GROMACS .gro file of C-alpha atoms in nm:
model
  192
    1MET     CA    1  -2.770   2.814   1.039
    2GLN     CA    2  -2.625   2.653   1.340
    3LYS     CA    3  -2.606   2.307   1.307
    4GLU     CA    4  -2.681   2.052   1.583
    5TYR     CA    5  -2.415   1.982   1.812
    6VAL     CA    6  -2.460   1.624   1.965
    7ILE     CA    7  -2.249   1.327   2.113
    8LEU     CA    8  -2.101   1.106   1.881
    9SER     CA    9  -2.038   0.719   2.008
   10ASN     CA   10  -1.972   0.373   1.880
   11ASP     CA   11  -1.844   0.110   2.137
   12THR     CA   12  -1.457   0.242   2.150
   13VAL     CA   13  -1.509   0.593   2.230
   14SER     CA   14  -1.748   0.883   2.285
   15LEU     CA   15  -1.706   1.233   2.153
   16GLU     CA   16  -1.914   1.482   2.382
   17PRO     CA   17  -1.938   1.842   2.328
   18ILE     CA   18  -1.674   2.012   2.526
   19THR     CA   19  -1.769   2.158   2.837
   20ARG     CA   20  -1.575   2.325   3.161
   21GLU     CA   21  -1.579   2.004   3.326
   22HIS     CA   22  -1.413   1.809   3.073
   23ILE     CA   23  -1.155   2.071   3.057
   24GLU     CA   24  -1.050   1.984   3.446
   25GLU     CA   25  -0.980   1.664   3.362
   26LEU     CA   26  -0.813   1.720   3.016
   27LYS     CA   27  -0.564   1.952   3.173
   28TYR     CA   28  -0.399   1.676   3.317
   29LEU     CA   29  -0.302   1.447   3.053
   30GLY     CA   30  -0.073   1.689   2.847
   31GLY     CA   31   0.258   1.612   3.032
   32ASP     CA   32   0.462   1.447   2.788
   33PRO     CA   33   0.620   1.728   2.607
   34ASP     CA   34   0.642   1.499   2.277
   35MET     CA   35   0.295   1.515   2.244
   36TRP     CA   36   0.306   1.894   2.167
   37ARG     CA   37   0.608   1.852   1.924
   38TRP     CA   38   0.411   1.968   1.611
   39PHE     CA   39   0.145   2.174   1.775
   40THR     CA   40   0.182   2.555   1.768
   41ALA     CA   41   0.219   2.552   2.144
   42ASP     CA   42   0.370   2.380   2.440
   43LEU     CA   43   0.103   2.260   2.623
   44THR     CA   44   0.302   2.027   2.874
   45GLU     CA   45   0.213   2.227   3.190
   46PRO     CA   46  -0.164   2.223   3.312
   47LYS     CA   47  -0.243   2.551   3.309
   48ASP     CA   48  -0.138   2.582   2.943
   49LEU     CA   49  -0.355   2.321   2.836
   50GLU     CA   50  -0.630   2.462   3.039
   51GLU     CA   51  -0.591   2.776   2.879
   52TRP     CA   52  -0.581   2.620   2.515
   53MET     CA   53  -0.900   2.397   2.593
   54MET     CA   54  -1.076   2.701   2.721
   55ALA     CA   55  -0.987   2.922   2.432
   56ARG     CA   56  -1.168   2.595   2.192
   57PHE     CA   57  -1.496   2.593   2.485
   58ASN     CA   58  -1.517   2.927   2.394
   59GLU     CA   59  -1.511   2.905   2.044
   60SER     CA   60  -1.746   2.620   2.062
   61GLU     CA   61  -1.972   2.850   2.259
   62ALA     CA   62  -1.942   3.152   1.984
   63LYS     CA   63  -2.018   2.877   1.714
   64ASP     CA   64  -1.696   2.932   1.557
   65LYS     CA   65  -1.615   2.593   1.605
   66MET     CA   66  -1.732   2.254   1.738
   67THR     CA   67  -1.479   2.083   2.015
   68PHE     CA   68  -1.518   1.718   2.139
   69ALA     CA   69  -1.389   1.561   2.475
   70VAL     CA   70  -1.302   1.216   2.374
   71ARG     CA   71  -1.415   0.941   2.619
   72LEU     CA   72  -1.267   0.587   2.593
   73LYS     CA   73  -1.597   0.380   2.678
   74LYS     CA   74  -1.404   0.088   2.846
   75THR     CA   75  -1.254   0.294   3.101
   76GLY     CA   76  -1.473   0.614   3.106
   77ARG     CA   77  -1.189   0.823   3.103
   78LEU     CA   78  -1.109   1.144   2.876
   79VAL     CA   79  -0.824   1.059   2.639
   80GLY     CA   80  -0.806   1.389   2.417
   81SER     CA   81  -0.994   1.619   2.186
   82SER     CA   82  -1.073   1.719   1.860
   83SER     CA   83  -1.278   1.999   1.666
   84TYR     CA   84  -1.457   2.098   1.350
   85GLY     CA   85  -1.330   2.418   1.291
   86HIS     CA   86  -1.327   2.669   0.975
   87ILE     CA   87  -1.728   2.568   0.934
   88ASP     CA   88  -1.870   2.705   0.650
   89TRP     CA   89  -2.221   2.641   0.642
   90LYS     CA   90  -2.306   2.806   0.340
   91GLU     CA   91  -2.026   2.669   0.104
   92LYS     CA   92  -2.097   2.311   0.324
   93SER     CA   93  -1.721   2.259   0.421
   94LEU     CA   94  -1.556   2.216   0.767
   95GLU     CA   95  -1.200   2.132   0.892
   96ILE     CA   96  -1.126   1.859   1.127
   97GLY     CA   97  -0.822   1.943   1.326
   98TRP     CA   98  -0.685   2.048   1.684
   99THR     CA   99  -0.684   1.712   1.776
  100TRP     CA  100  -0.463   1.548   2.054
  101ILE     CA  101  -0.468   1.210   2.224
  102ALA     CA  102  -0.289   1.155   2.584
  103ALA     CA  103   0.077   0.966   2.524
  104ASP     CA  104  -0.042   0.658   2.685
  105TYR     CA  105  -0.340   0.652   2.411
  106ILE     CA  106  -0.157   0.711   2.104
  107GLY     CA  107  -0.112   0.422   1.836
  108LYS     CA  108  -0.406   0.229   1.998
  109GLY     CA  109  -0.660   0.297   1.708
  110ILE     CA  110  -0.841   0.558   1.915
  111ASN     CA  111  -0.782   0.801   1.642
  112LYS     CA  112  -0.922   0.607   1.384
  113HIS     CA  113  -1.253   0.566   1.560
  114MET     CA  114  -1.273   0.942   1.653
  115LYS     CA  115  -1.234   1.019   1.291
  116PHE     CA  116  -1.506   0.782   1.131
  117LEU     CA  117  -1.731   0.947   1.372
  118MET     CA  118  -1.654   1.292   1.282
  119LEU     CA  119  -1.630   1.181   0.937
  120SER     CA  120  -2.002   1.040   0.927
  121HIS     CA  121  -2.123   1.292   1.116
  122ALA     CA  122  -1.988   1.559   0.891
  123PHE     CA  123  -2.120   1.399   0.566
  124GLU     CA  124  -2.429   1.208   0.705
  125ASN     CA  125  -2.560   1.423   0.947
  126LEU     CA  126  -2.435   1.782   0.909
  127ASP     CA  127  -2.454   1.769   0.489
  128ILE     CA  128  -2.096   1.867   0.449
  129GLU     CA  129  -1.966   1.848   0.052
  130ARG     CA  130  -1.581   1.908   0.160
  131LEU     CA  131  -1.415   1.828   0.454
  132GLU     CA  132  -1.016   1.919   0.536
  133LEU     CA  133  -0.752   1.804   0.756
  134ARG     CA  134  -0.403   1.986   0.775
  135THR     CA  135  -0.082   1.928   0.928
  136ASP     CA  136   0.261   2.046   0.945
  137GLU     CA  137   0.445   1.902   0.589
  138ILE     CA  138   0.707   1.725   0.837
  139ASN     CA  139   0.480   1.577   1.085
  140ILE     CA  140   0.494   1.230   0.889
  141ARG     CA  141   0.268   1.057   1.175
  142SER     CA  142   0.013   1.297   1.123
  143ARG     CA  143   0.031   1.308   0.740
  144LYS     CA  144  -0.004   0.848   0.741
  145ALA     CA  145  -0.316   0.891   0.956
  146ILE     CA  146  -0.480   1.137   0.770
  147GLU     CA  147  -0.398   0.961   0.426
  148LYS     CA  148  -0.497   0.598   0.607
  149ILE     CA  149  -0.848   0.708   0.637
  150GLY     CA  150  -0.880   0.809   0.245
  151ALA     CA  151  -0.763   1.163   0.273
  152GLN     CA  152  -0.637   1.323  -0.072
  153LEU     CA  153  -0.341   1.594  -0.054
  154ASP     CA  154  -0.441   1.892  -0.223
  155ALA     CA  155  -0.167   2.149  -0.138
  156THR     CA  156   0.090   2.308   0.058
  157LEU     CA  157   0.033   2.650   0.216
  158ARG     CA  158   0.442   2.737   0.216
  159SER     CA  159   0.558   2.955   0.510
  160HIS     CA  160   0.178   2.940   0.653
  161ARG     CA  161   0.243   2.994   1.040
  162TYR     CA  162   0.440   2.987   1.300
  163THR     CA  163   0.480   2.702   1.515
  164ARG     CA  164   0.677   2.628   1.881
  165GLY     CA  165   1.034   2.793   1.835
  166ASP     CA  166   0.923   3.050   1.610
  167ARG     CA  167   0.987   2.816   1.322
  168ARG     CA  168   0.754   2.881   1.008
  169ARG     CA  169   0.594   2.571   0.911
  170ASN     CA  170   0.452   2.480   0.555
  171THR     CA  171   0.107   2.351   0.589
  172VAL     CA  172  -0.055   2.031   0.388
  173VAL     CA  173  -0.403   2.034   0.316
  174TYR     CA  174  -0.554   1.733   0.265
  175SER     CA  175  -0.959   1.667   0.175
  176ILE     CA  176  -1.226   1.405   0.165
  177ILE     CA  177  -1.566   1.499  -0.017
  178LYS     CA  178  -1.895   1.359   0.010
  179ASP     CA  179  -1.893   1.176  -0.282
  180GLU     CA  180  -1.564   0.992  -0.171
  181TRP     CA  181  -1.725   0.935   0.170
  182PRO     CA  182  -1.939   0.634   0.059
  183GLU     CA  183  -1.668   0.405  -0.118
  184ILE     CA  184  -1.384   0.504   0.204
  185LYS     CA  185  -1.676   0.416   0.471
  186ARG     CA  186  -1.733   0.067   0.263
  187THR     CA  187  -1.361   0.016   0.256
  188ILE     CA  188  -1.143   0.207   0.516
  189PHE     CA  189  -1.373   0.174   0.792
  190LYS     CA  190  -1.539  -0.194   0.690
  191GLU     CA  191  -1.483  -0.302   1.057
  192PHE     CA  192  -1.702  -0.034   1.173
   0.00000   0.00000   0.00000
């Protein structure tokens, strides 16, 4: 059964189901090469980011992913994207990932707002039991952000996948389970 794909919103950000119109605006936000340091592809060029976002759009259309464009409420501008993927409705599990935020907006608290909305929706509306977040083992910024939202380290997948420059990365897998969500929401996200 396919769950409903809706806009997720609070006072800071709005996560909107990705459209072709979103991609037109998003494709110009990736010009800083350092943004893509940990991605599997360099999306610095607008055409490359557009192709990558179109793949997320097509996966969303096929119901394999739920990709969101992230809009900053204060300015109305799109600032990035994030997705639910590896969705298994039978096992009630999914992964949050494929997340990026334009360089000018990194470190401004936007990611925490995004994750709060996605975690809340996953556990409270989609009835998810287990939620995963994955990153490159040596991506310390991402690991700290994942740990700050209450996720627990589960495993390291050794030599898991290629990254840019044909480097094989170890992927660290974090999770939050449904029983942990009320306490995480009450403590880590108390200001929300």
